[in-house]
XYZ file of C-alpha atoms in Angstrom:
699
model
C 140.603 -9.769 139.413
C 142.221 -7.638 136.708
C 144.514 -5.004 138.176
C 146.850 -2.172 137.290
C 147.714 -1.225 133.727
C 145.760 -4.081 132.161
C 142.541 -2.975 133.877
C 143.068 0.596 132.736
C 143.549 -0.472 129.098
C 140.330 -2.496 129.159
C 138.470 0.382 130.860
C 139.734 2.848 128.270
C 138.682 0.562 125.402
C 135.156 0.189 126.784
C 134.722 3.916 127.194
C 136.332 4.949 123.922
C 134.081 2.641 121.904
C 130.847 3.975 123.359
C 128.361 5.888 121.239
C 126.242 8.702 122.524
C 122.550 8.093 123.088
C 120.533 11.033 121.771
C 118.008 12.748 123.992
C 114.717 14.060 122.620
C 115.596 17.229 120.730
C 112.373 19.119 121.440
C 113.278 19.661 125.098
C 116.218 21.806 123.953
C 114.253 24.337 121.871
C 113.310 26.467 124.893
C 115.246 28.121 127.739
C 112.829 27.993 130.659
C 115.364 27.074 133.326
C 118.891 28.180 134.256
C 121.263 26.183 132.048
C 118.576 25.533 129.423
C 116.913 22.476 130.930
C 117.132 20.494 134.206
C 120.240 18.638 133.005
C 122.027 22.042 132.753
C 123.887 21.000 129.596
C 123.562 24.524 128.089
C 122.620 23.088 124.699
C 120.090 24.392 122.181
C 118.717 22.290 119.310
C 117.859 25.481 117.415
C 119.840 25.770 114.164
C 118.473 28.807 112.335
C 121.744 30.522 113.236
C 124.427 28.202 111.880
C 127.863 27.838 110.358
C 126.744 29.224 107.003
C 125.080 32.434 108.195
C 126.787 33.269 111.503
C 128.540 36.272 109.967
C 125.099 37.865 109.463
C 124.325 37.809 113.204
C 123.691 41.303 114.580
C 122.038 42.984 117.582
C 118.250 42.579 117.615
C 117.534 44.652 120.716
C 119.236 46.230 123.738
C 117.787 46.864 127.182
C 119.291 49.156 129.826
C 118.325 48.234 133.383
C 119.799 51.347 134.996
C 121.757 49.172 137.446
C 125.481 49.642 136.878
C 126.543 46.410 138.540
C 127.738 42.946 137.558
C 125.015 40.542 136.384
C 125.782 36.807 136.379
C 122.189 35.671 135.846
C 121.483 33.252 132.983
C 118.231 34.707 131.543
C 115.190 32.439 131.187
C 112.443 32.788 128.567
C 108.824 31.768 129.179
C 106.610 32.202 126.136
C 107.348 35.714 124.874
C 108.796 36.975 128.169
C 112.424 37.084 129.278
C 113.244 37.215 133.008
C 116.520 38.188 134.680
C 117.895 39.856 137.813
C 120.021 42.981 138.020
C 123.011 43.845 140.172
C 120.610 45.645 142.521
C 118.648 42.388 142.931
C 115.660 43.651 140.973
C 113.716 41.128 138.890
C 112.817 42.380 135.407
C 110.429 41.004 132.785
C 111.073 41.976 129.165
C 109.310 41.368 125.882
C 111.764 38.829 124.470
C 111.157 40.025 120.877
C 112.168 43.650 121.368
C 113.623 44.118 124.893
C 110.837 46.423 126.075
C 110.298 46.313 129.828
C 107.015 44.771 130.991
C 107.432 45.086 134.744
C 110.083 45.427 137.421
C 110.076 43.930 140.917
C 112.137 45.591 143.655
C 112.726 43.379 146.689
C 112.319 44.618 150.226
C 115.480 44.366 152.320
C 115.507 44.403 156.100
C 118.212 47.072 156.075
C 119.746 49.674 153.785
C 122.254 47.933 151.532
C 124.959 49.726 149.628
C 125.351 48.497 146.008
C 128.865 47.125 146.564
C 127.491 44.765 149.224
C 124.661 43.335 147.134
C 124.875 39.587 146.732
C 125.338 38.006 143.311
C 122.357 36.135 141.852
C 122.856 33.611 139.042
C 119.342 32.632 138.094
C 115.563 32.614 138.449
C 113.255 29.593 138.845
C 109.813 29.406 137.202
C 106.801 27.370 138.396
C 103.309 26.988 137.007
C 100.341 24.751 137.669
C 98.882 25.621 134.281
C 97.092 28.651 135.665
C 99.198 30.428 138.274
C 102.775 31.407 137.377
C 105.469 32.126 139.955
C 109.099 33.202 139.875
C 111.576 32.553 142.697
C 114.976 34.092 143.298
C 117.179 35.034 146.284
C 118.141 38.513 147.421
C 120.215 39.080 150.531
C 118.932 36.778 153.269
C 115.601 36.092 151.572
C 113.895 33.981 148.924
C 111.387 36.056 146.944
C 108.209 34.742 145.324
C 106.868 36.928 142.507
C 103.791 36.667 140.283
C 105.189 36.157 136.778
C 102.181 37.878 135.196
C 102.314 41.240 136.951
C 105.567 41.368 138.970
C 103.802 41.582 142.339
C 104.843 39.712 145.491
C 102.990 36.465 146.151
C 101.585 37.353 149.547
C 100.678 33.732 150.387
C 104.367 32.786 150.275
C 106.148 33.133 153.621
C 105.834 36.620 155.020
C 104.398 38.889 152.324
C 106.214 37.066 149.540
C 109.529 36.398 151.258
C 111.082 33.545 153.239
C 114.039 34.226 155.513
C 116.766 31.646 154.809
C 117.903 32.008 158.435
C 114.616 31.093 160.096
C 113.838 27.706 161.701
C 117.439 26.511 161.735
C 119.745 25.443 164.575
C 120.345 28.966 165.906
C 118.376 32.182 166.073
C 118.128 33.912 162.664
C 120.299 36.904 163.641
C 123.287 34.579 164.192
C 123.113 32.533 160.991
C 124.118 34.836 158.129
C 122.577 32.580 155.464
C 122.425 33.933 151.889
C 122.116 32.376 148.427
C 123.677 33.132 145.038
C 122.948 30.102 142.841
C 119.755 29.691 140.874
C 116.934 27.852 142.669
C 115.351 24.831 140.958
C 111.768 23.532 140.948
C 110.720 19.969 141.721
C 106.954 19.475 141.609
C 105.589 21.772 144.371
C 109.003 22.526 145.905
C 111.467 25.309 145.221
C 114.947 24.104 146.206
C 117.673 26.572 147.135
C 121.378 26.244 147.894
C 122.519 28.368 150.830
C 125.828 29.804 152.035
C 127.178 31.160 155.305
C 130.525 32.488 156.495
C 129.579 32.279 160.161
C 127.785 28.909 160.342
C 127.289 25.790 158.276
C 125.435 25.982 154.967
C 122.520 23.909 153.700
C 120.184 23.012 150.880
C 116.542 23.780 151.679
C 113.233 23.038 149.976
C 110.200 25.312 150.390
C 106.607 24.810 149.337
C 105.997 26.967 146.254
C 102.638 28.229 147.541
C 103.089 28.678 151.297
C 106.860 29.084 151.610
C 106.950 26.497 154.401
C 110.309 24.695 154.612
C 109.712 21.062 153.591
C 113.195 19.748 154.293
C 116.775 20.813 154.918
C 120.062 19.045 154.207
C 122.995 20.330 156.279
C 126.163 20.228 154.201
C 128.166 20.759 157.394
C 126.783 17.740 159.305
C 125.226 18.030 162.738
C 125.242 15.410 165.514
C 123.719 12.127 164.384
C 124.001 12.995 160.687
C 126.302 11.177 158.230
C 129.704 12.874 158.019
C 129.547 14.369 161.514
C 132.604 12.419 162.714
C 134.770 13.495 159.747
C 135.657 16.834 161.391
C 137.556 15.533 164.400
C 136.298 18.380 166.542
C 132.719 17.300 167.170
C 131.737 20.900 167.956
C 132.763 22.100 164.490
C 129.112 22.180 163.395
C 128.727 24.974 165.984
C 132.066 26.759 165.650
C 132.855 26.140 161.977
C 131.332 27.559 158.820
C 131.078 27.158 155.087
C 130.581 24.059 152.930
C 128.530 26.490 150.882
C 126.189 25.556 148.037
C 126.493 28.446 145.600
C 126.807 26.901 142.125
C 123.183 25.910 141.446
C 121.583 22.550 140.656
C 120.945 19.972 137.995
C 118.025 17.567 138.204
C 116.946 14.134 137.017
C 113.208 14.802 137.025
C 112.210 11.253 136.087
C 114.068 9.740 139.033
C 113.476 12.671 141.396
C 117.161 13.399 142.118
C 118.897 16.775 142.466
C 122.664 17.259 142.186
C 124.933 20.050 143.400
C 128.517 20.859 144.313
C 129.789 22.194 147.624
C 132.485 24.558 148.843
C 135.222 24.123 151.421
C 134.869 24.678 155.184
C 136.001 28.007 156.640
C 138.656 29.247 157.215
C 140.009 28.387 153.781
C 143.695 27.635 154.428
C 144.061 26.741 158.121
C 141.714 24.820 160.418
C 143.839 23.694 163.373
C 143.242 20.560 165.447
C 140.392 19.540 163.195
C 141.510 16.326 161.433
C 139.416 14.302 159.013
C 137.986 14.324 155.494
C 135.482 17.121 156.207
C 132.311 15.897 154.543
C 130.351 17.042 152.628
C 132.814 19.710 151.568
C 134.278 19.778 148.037
C 131.807 17.170 146.882
C 129.140 16.422 144.353
C 126.040 15.410 146.319
C 122.880 13.688 145.078
C 119.681 14.052 147.118
C 116.185 12.677 146.830
C 114.354 15.802 145.684
C 111.155 15.001 147.551
C 112.709 14.370 150.976
C 116.246 15.803 150.967
C 117.676 12.365 151.826
C 121.279 11.856 150.716
C 121.584 9.215 148.002
C 125.299 9.428 147.256
C 128.256 11.796 147.270
C 131.805 11.956 145.959
C 134.541 14.114 147.478
C 137.174 15.546 145.104
C 139.463 17.037 147.748
C 139.681 15.786 151.313
C 140.110 18.430 154.017
C 140.491 21.230 151.466
C 143.249 23.737 152.321
C 143.345 25.419 148.885
C 139.890 27.016 148.377
C 139.060 24.580 145.563
C 135.290 24.415 145.961
C 133.083 22.784 143.343
C 131.922 25.722 141.198
C 128.934 24.282 139.309
C 126.540 21.325 139.295
C 127.239 18.260 137.141
C 125.711 18.036 133.675
C 123.402 15.066 133.164
C 123.313 12.895 130.066
C 123.144 9.287 128.843
C 126.181 7.214 127.917
C 126.511 3.756 126.413
C 128.979 1.910 128.621
C 129.903 -1.647 127.735
C 126.724 -1.980 125.669
C 124.449 -0.719 128.439
C 122.642 2.597 128.559
C 123.837 4.471 131.638
C 122.443 7.638 133.143
C 125.537 9.736 133.778
C 126.550 12.842 135.717
C 129.652 14.719 134.534
C 131.372 17.075 136.983
C 134.120 19.565 136.122
C 136.316 21.063 138.839
C 138.664 23.924 139.653
C 141.565 21.471 139.415
C 140.877 21.238 135.675
C 139.641 17.643 135.884
C 136.472 15.870 134.776
C 134.694 13.171 136.783
C 132.005 10.854 135.377
C 129.438 9.000 137.506
C 126.497 6.693 137.231
C 124.065 9.344 138.391
C 121.723 6.847 140.065
C 124.263 4.869 142.096
C 127.175 7.339 142.298
C 129.573 4.747 140.860
C 132.707 6.461 139.539
C 133.138 5.701 135.829
C 136.472 7.363 135.079
C 139.974 6.526 136.286
C 141.034 8.101 139.594
C 143.861 7.147 141.938
C 144.269 8.194 145.579
C 147.907 9.104 146.256
C 149.877 10.191 149.338
C 150.446 13.944 149.635
C 152.646 16.051 151.969
C 151.734 16.787 155.560
C 151.208 20.360 156.733
C 154.084 22.164 158.482
C 151.701 24.537 160.278
C 151.237 23.765 163.952
C 147.911 22.084 164.645
C 146.946 21.514 160.998
C 146.208 17.892 160.022
C 146.256 17.880 156.213
C 144.643 14.736 154.857
C 147.300 12.146 153.833
C 145.646 11.105 150.531
C 144.122 13.023 147.626
C 142.468 11.949 144.330
C 144.470 12.225 141.073
C 142.602 11.811 137.780
C 144.272 9.534 135.227
C 141.474 9.672 132.636
C 140.002 11.814 131.020
C 142.901 14.162 130.395
C 142.809 17.534 132.199
C 141.478 20.667 130.516
C 143.785 23.072 132.383
C 147.349 23.230 133.671
C 147.934 20.985 136.672
C 151.053 22.364 138.370
C 153.478 25.258 138.247
C 156.949 24.226 137.066
C 160.302 26.071 137.340
C 160.147 27.017 133.648
C 156.555 28.309 133.844
C 157.509 31.977 134.195
C 156.265 34.885 132.108
C 158.174 35.771 128.917
C 156.779 39.313 128.874
C 160.214 40.867 129.673
C 163.579 39.814 131.063
C 162.977 41.765 134.253
C 159.580 40.180 134.893
C 160.910 36.735 133.947
C 163.643 36.995 136.586
C 161.207 38.204 139.213
C 158.671 35.444 138.492
C 161.349 32.731 138.430
C 162.722 33.880 141.788
C 159.281 33.646 143.386
C 158.643 30.256 141.803
C 161.934 28.818 143.039
C 161.198 30.049 146.558
C 157.744 28.477 146.787
C 156.210 25.003 146.984
C 154.740 23.986 143.629
C 153.317 20.464 143.717
C 149.587 19.892 143.648
C 148.328 19.480 147.220
C 151.441 20.993 148.794
C 149.721 22.482 151.862
C 149.787 26.209 152.672
C 152.922 27.310 154.521
C 154.878 30.328 155.662
C 157.192 29.666 152.720
C 154.236 29.935 150.346
C 152.638 27.852 147.624
C 151.956 28.746 143.979
C 149.264 26.704 142.291
C 146.544 26.693 139.646
C 142.951 26.751 140.820
C 140.984 28.869 143.284
C 139.346 30.766 140.347
C 139.409 27.689 138.081
C 140.021 25.522 135.885
C 136.267 25.463 135.684
C 134.201 28.205 137.275
C 130.563 28.883 138.112
C 129.600 29.243 134.431
C 130.053 25.489 134.045
C 130.492 23.536 130.795
C 128.222 23.008 127.791
C 127.568 19.471 126.585
C 126.647 18.494 123.027
C 124.470 15.343 122.920
C 125.067 15.110 119.156
C 128.811 14.573 119.488
C 129.367 13.622 123.149
C 131.749 16.558 123.540
C 132.031 18.721 126.646
C 133.002 22.373 126.094
C 134.733 24.134 128.990
C 136.257 27.582 129.333
C 139.134 27.415 131.788
C 141.102 29.878 133.885
C 144.862 29.297 133.820
C 145.687 31.840 136.531
C 148.118 30.854 139.283
C 147.737 31.975 142.895
C 150.435 32.747 145.453
C 149.305 31.899 148.981
C 151.502 32.533 152.024
C 150.642 32.038 155.666
C 151.531 34.388 158.509
C 152.099 33.238 162.095
C 150.194 35.764 164.183
C 151.793 34.545 167.427
C 155.375 33.557 166.509
C 156.690 33.812 170.087
C 154.159 31.332 171.438
C 155.375 29.048 174.222
C 153.575 27.037 176.831
C 153.272 30.153 178.998
C 153.101 32.972 176.434
C 150.115 35.098 175.537
C 149.087 36.467 172.176
C 150.624 39.929 172.030
C 148.823 41.210 168.929
C 145.640 43.253 168.940
C 142.840 40.726 169.605
C 140.735 42.386 166.911
C 143.455 41.656 164.337
C 143.325 37.988 165.265
C 139.565 37.969 164.808
C 139.911 39.843 161.498
C 142.218 37.136 160.180
C 140.483 34.075 161.602
C 136.850 35.065 160.922
C 137.296 35.440 157.137
C 137.323 39.270 157.038
C 140.756 39.031 155.395
C 139.243 37.042 152.502
C 137.285 40.003 151.120
C 139.151 42.995 152.475
C 142.780 41.840 152.377
C 145.574 41.721 154.926
C 146.190 45.433 154.327
C 142.459 46.314 154.655
C 142.522 47.814 151.147
C 139.894 45.437 149.722
C 140.170 42.646 147.153
C 138.601 42.455 143.665
C 135.776 45.008 144.000
C 135.189 44.473 147.735
C 135.535 47.787 149.600
C 138.498 49.087 151.550
C 138.196 49.182 155.331
C 140.721 51.972 155.769
C 139.529 55.172 157.449
C 136.268 53.660 158.675
C 136.126 56.352 161.340
C 134.877 58.718 158.653
C 132.013 56.377 157.725
C 130.837 54.652 160.883
C 130.372 55.219 164.581
C 131.222 52.301 166.873
C 127.544 51.401 167.168
C 127.000 51.494 163.407
C 130.009 49.301 162.726
C 128.954 46.759 165.353
C 125.552 46.535 163.666
C 127.127 46.193 160.203
C 129.338 43.292 161.279
C 126.612 41.572 163.289
C 123.845 41.888 160.667
C 125.811 41.821 157.412
C 123.884 42.621 154.259
C 124.037 41.595 150.614
C 127.458 40.154 149.826
C 128.634 41.092 153.307
C 127.854 38.007 155.433
C 126.463 38.375 158.946
C 128.770 37.501 161.833
C 126.104 37.122 164.475
C 128.037 34.275 166.095
C 130.552 36.757 167.559
C 129.821 37.584 171.182
C 129.769 41.166 172.483
C 133.395 41.117 173.636
C 134.615 39.773 170.305
C 132.559 42.310 168.364
C 133.985 45.152 170.426
C 137.532 43.902 169.879
C 137.055 43.639 166.098
C 135.476 47.085 165.897
C 138.292 48.572 167.986
C 140.844 47.140 165.551
C 138.984 48.441 162.485
C 138.685 51.902 164.053
C 142.370 51.822 165.071
C 141.678 51.837 168.785
C 143.746 50.146 171.484
C 142.076 47.588 173.691
C 142.886 45.633 176.841
C 140.965 42.451 176.170
C 140.726 39.232 178.101
C 138.617 37.393 175.528
C 138.602 33.706 176.390
C 139.020 32.586 172.776
C 142.160 34.728 172.466
C 144.049 33.329 175.476
C 145.450 30.379 173.539
C 149.263 30.357 173.595
C 149.605 28.235 170.444
C 150.725 29.562 167.060
C 147.838 30.994 165.063
C 148.133 31.368 161.299
C 146.372 33.563 158.797
C 146.658 33.931 155.042
C 148.647 37.023 154.036
C 146.153 37.672 151.258
C 144.309 36.100 148.352
C 146.932 36.989 145.784
C 147.006 36.112 142.127
C 150.535 35.331 140.911
C 151.016 38.520 138.887
C 153.863 40.630 137.586
C 154.323 44.258 138.593
C 152.068 45.457 135.757
C 149.176 43.247 136.790
C 149.584 40.565 134.120
C 149.840 36.875 135.056
C 153.438 35.998 135.947
C 153.233 32.575 134.259
C 153.543 31.546 130.617
C 150.422 31.968 128.475
C 147.814 30.779 127.850
C 146.132 32.500 130.806
C 142.689 31.300 129.776
C 141.581 28.578 127.377
C 138.520 27.184 125.623
C 138.451 23.384 125.416
C 136.540 20.606 123.664
C 136.778 17.365 125.674
C 135.724 14.274 123.723
C 134.058 11.935 126.205
C 134.406 8.991 123.805
C 138.196 9.169 123.880
C 138.883 11.154 127.048
C 141.093 13.462 124.967
C 140.805 17.117 124.024
C 139.653 17.465 120.415
C 140.885 21.044 120.499
C 142.174 23.638 122.931
C 142.684 27.328 122.125
C 143.803 30.459 124.011
C 140.648 32.315 124.997
C 140.631 36.123 125.051
C 143.406 38.679 124.743
C 144.874 41.867 126.140
C 144.678 44.465 123.303
C 147.869 46.166 124.454
C 149.806 42.867 124.321
C 148.581 41.614 120.921
C 151.520 42.883 118.883
C 154.066 41.617 121.402
C 152.574 38.346 122.660
C 149.598 37.519 120.444
C 146.466 35.924 121.889
C 147.424 35.060 125.452
C 144.023 34.148 126.855
C 142.587 35.941 129.873
C 140.868 35.101 133.118
C 137.209 34.480 132.259
C 133.833 34.158 134.015
C 130.541 32.960 132.548
C 129.884 29.780 130.612
C 129.330 28.606 127.011
C 126.233 27.786 124.966
C 126.455 25.075 122.260
C 123.880 24.710 119.466
C 122.750 22.223 116.846
C 123.707 24.884 114.317
C 127.340 23.887 114.828
C 128.212 26.881 117.018
C 129.649 27.578 120.442
C 128.695 31.006 121.863
C 130.508 32.559 124.813
C 131.407 35.938 126.336
C 133.356 35.634 129.625
C 136.720 37.234 128.738
C 138.080 40.528 130.061
C 138.413 41.876 126.479
C 134.581 42.254 126.524
C 134.033 40.296 123.289
C 131.103 37.988 122.531
C 132.237 35.171 120.237
C 130.960 32.262 118.173
C 133.242 29.321 117.372
C 132.921 26.309 115.091
C 132.211 23.656 117.714
C 133.990 20.970 115.656
C 137.308 22.763 115.214
C 137.466 25.739 117.602
C 137.782 28.157 114.679
C 136.605 31.679 115.523
C 133.747 32.535 113.132
C 132.220 35.708 114.583
C 132.853 38.223 117.346
C 131.154 41.331 118.613
C 132.511 43.983 120.969
C 130.015 44.222 123.823
C 129.392 47.594 125.488
C 130.546 45.995 128.762
C 131.962 42.588 129.659
C 129.613 39.615 129.210
C 130.308 37.695 132.427
C 127.239 35.467 132.305
C 126.122 32.441 130.306
C 124.098 33.239 127.150
C 120.655 31.788 126.422
C 118.984 30.764 123.145
C 115.281 30.889 122.272
C 112.897 31.166 119.307
C 109.779 33.337 118.920
C 107.683 33.689 115.758
C 110.206 31.557 113.902
C 113.171 33.803 114.746
C 116.096 32.534 116.830
C 117.704 34.829 119.399
C 120.922 34.611 121.402
C 120.896 36.815 124.514
C 123.587 37.702 127.050
C 123.873 40.178 129.955
C 126.707 42.647 129.293
C 127.392 44.466 132.543
C 131.144 44.168 133.206
C 132.442 44.460 136.765
C 132.625 41.273 138.810
C 135.894 39.523 139.604
C 137.515 40.939 136.463
C 136.710 44.447 137.719
C 136.184 45.923 134.243
C 133.903 48.925 133.707
C 130.385 48.247 134.978
C 127.292 48.716 132.815
C 123.599 47.832 132.643
C 123.026 46.135 129.270
C 121.036 43.083 128.223
C 121.616 42.438 124.510
C 119.980 39.981 122.110
C 121.247 38.952 118.671
C 119.455 37.514 115.638
C 119.886 37.237 111.887
């Protein structure tokens, strides 16, 4: 057997000599599915807009939805109609040649939902039998079925056109809190949806496209008797735990009937005491038989994730020539800035990865996994670790402050969360939910990457714990920190990103109203129906600043209990990243060589241009690559829409959008004219001004 360095050299030679195997180009002339086609490679073979005429590209039409909220939906185009969802979860059909509205569908919610709580939707699925046409998309706790011709609910589907994600699962629907944000995908007569929950385990479910009857369910947090059940140590975790969410969408090998998706981490994100094990199927790419939901293979990128490094997007599917043999491949990018390559039929890993020992956790009760995967090839597309010289050069004062925090924190990849604190890259990327674009002409993967560091510190909520002590803090505060409320609303209750503040709730809610809000959730606010009456009352008392004498059984534990102090980007006092630029990059990864053909800073802060140049910014939304030699992408906080030479990374064209374009663009052709369309609605995790624009460009 060949081992070590010699094996790696041979492996590298085999891979670097491979030639791409072209797919049939005609499948890439339309955009009828999220990501362009079932392989989600975000590639268009249209070339009317090209390197020679890109400077002539200009707006063709603009549509205003009236919903001033972030849109992350990748629009689809069927014939002459364009379909997308708004920030208010409405489904809109437009004439794709001029942007005129054809119809608008408004979903029915089971409760009044404030706009800031509406759940993000990233795509719409289309089905037809040649006569009937249906559209499927999630809103809140429901999957909607809509007639694509007239925008009316399909009354044969579920209950008056809706299926409740929470029904017919392991607990009563009011306790589950299941929602969905990724685009569904169609396989024959099934619509397949990835589901999320912050109070129970998530799943992938398939529903009949006509009746809405659930055909199968795959529990990503395994239940008794299912593979992976024993990897949580605590065999009751399937009841008491939560997460392993499927929120990034799907790719599909239609010929072989296989769907692929990535999963999130278990909850809580940074501390899960006395729960040792790998925690399957968290932080994994999973392949299922699309007809039955049976697991075919999986690969886990992080074992027992303590860093919130979920898989943000599905793998892209292509064909590679490996050692003279055509291989069906799946290519997965991650928040760690690494790329993994698989035989998509067998799950065999085709790139070079090494499992290495990593530090143990210093938090009482936490059993961090002793090994983690490190990628040796291909090279990473984002920074891997903070170093002592990785501090901002923006000013001497900010440099000193950043360096002091760096020197007083743990910095190595997979250093576990601690009271001291860790600073690391990830959490919002490397890669994000926009995913990469893949060019079958050149075998190059294009990835926009976040280079934003995060500073995570843990707080011991019961520091005086002894064998006979009791938790002295307000029991509602403990619940607030251990039930994921702190994730969205912060340790200071002031809110995070654009999630609302919980200060002064007395002016907004009575006790009864707040109990109902927490129990039922709504939109982006997950339901916490698993809390019993006593726990709910304790949490509400804390939020309303009331004292309580509680004897809640779950709060009697005398052991230390830790919570994250907050989800904090590593920023300077002016809100800029406290590390060296670039703070966001655009990358071209050559899969023949495993090397980056080019890498450029992506986006800028206008006020810093004269002083620091193009620094890159945090970015959300993915790229589109075309046969015309172009790479189109919005994504950056400077609200620009750009086209680059895909061979060199040279900026060829840019357009200032009315609001940030934090979604992946689509390409289509009608009457011989090529269009590039992108939602421009701002908001989102970059929290720029919100708008309501869908804008298409043509020559």
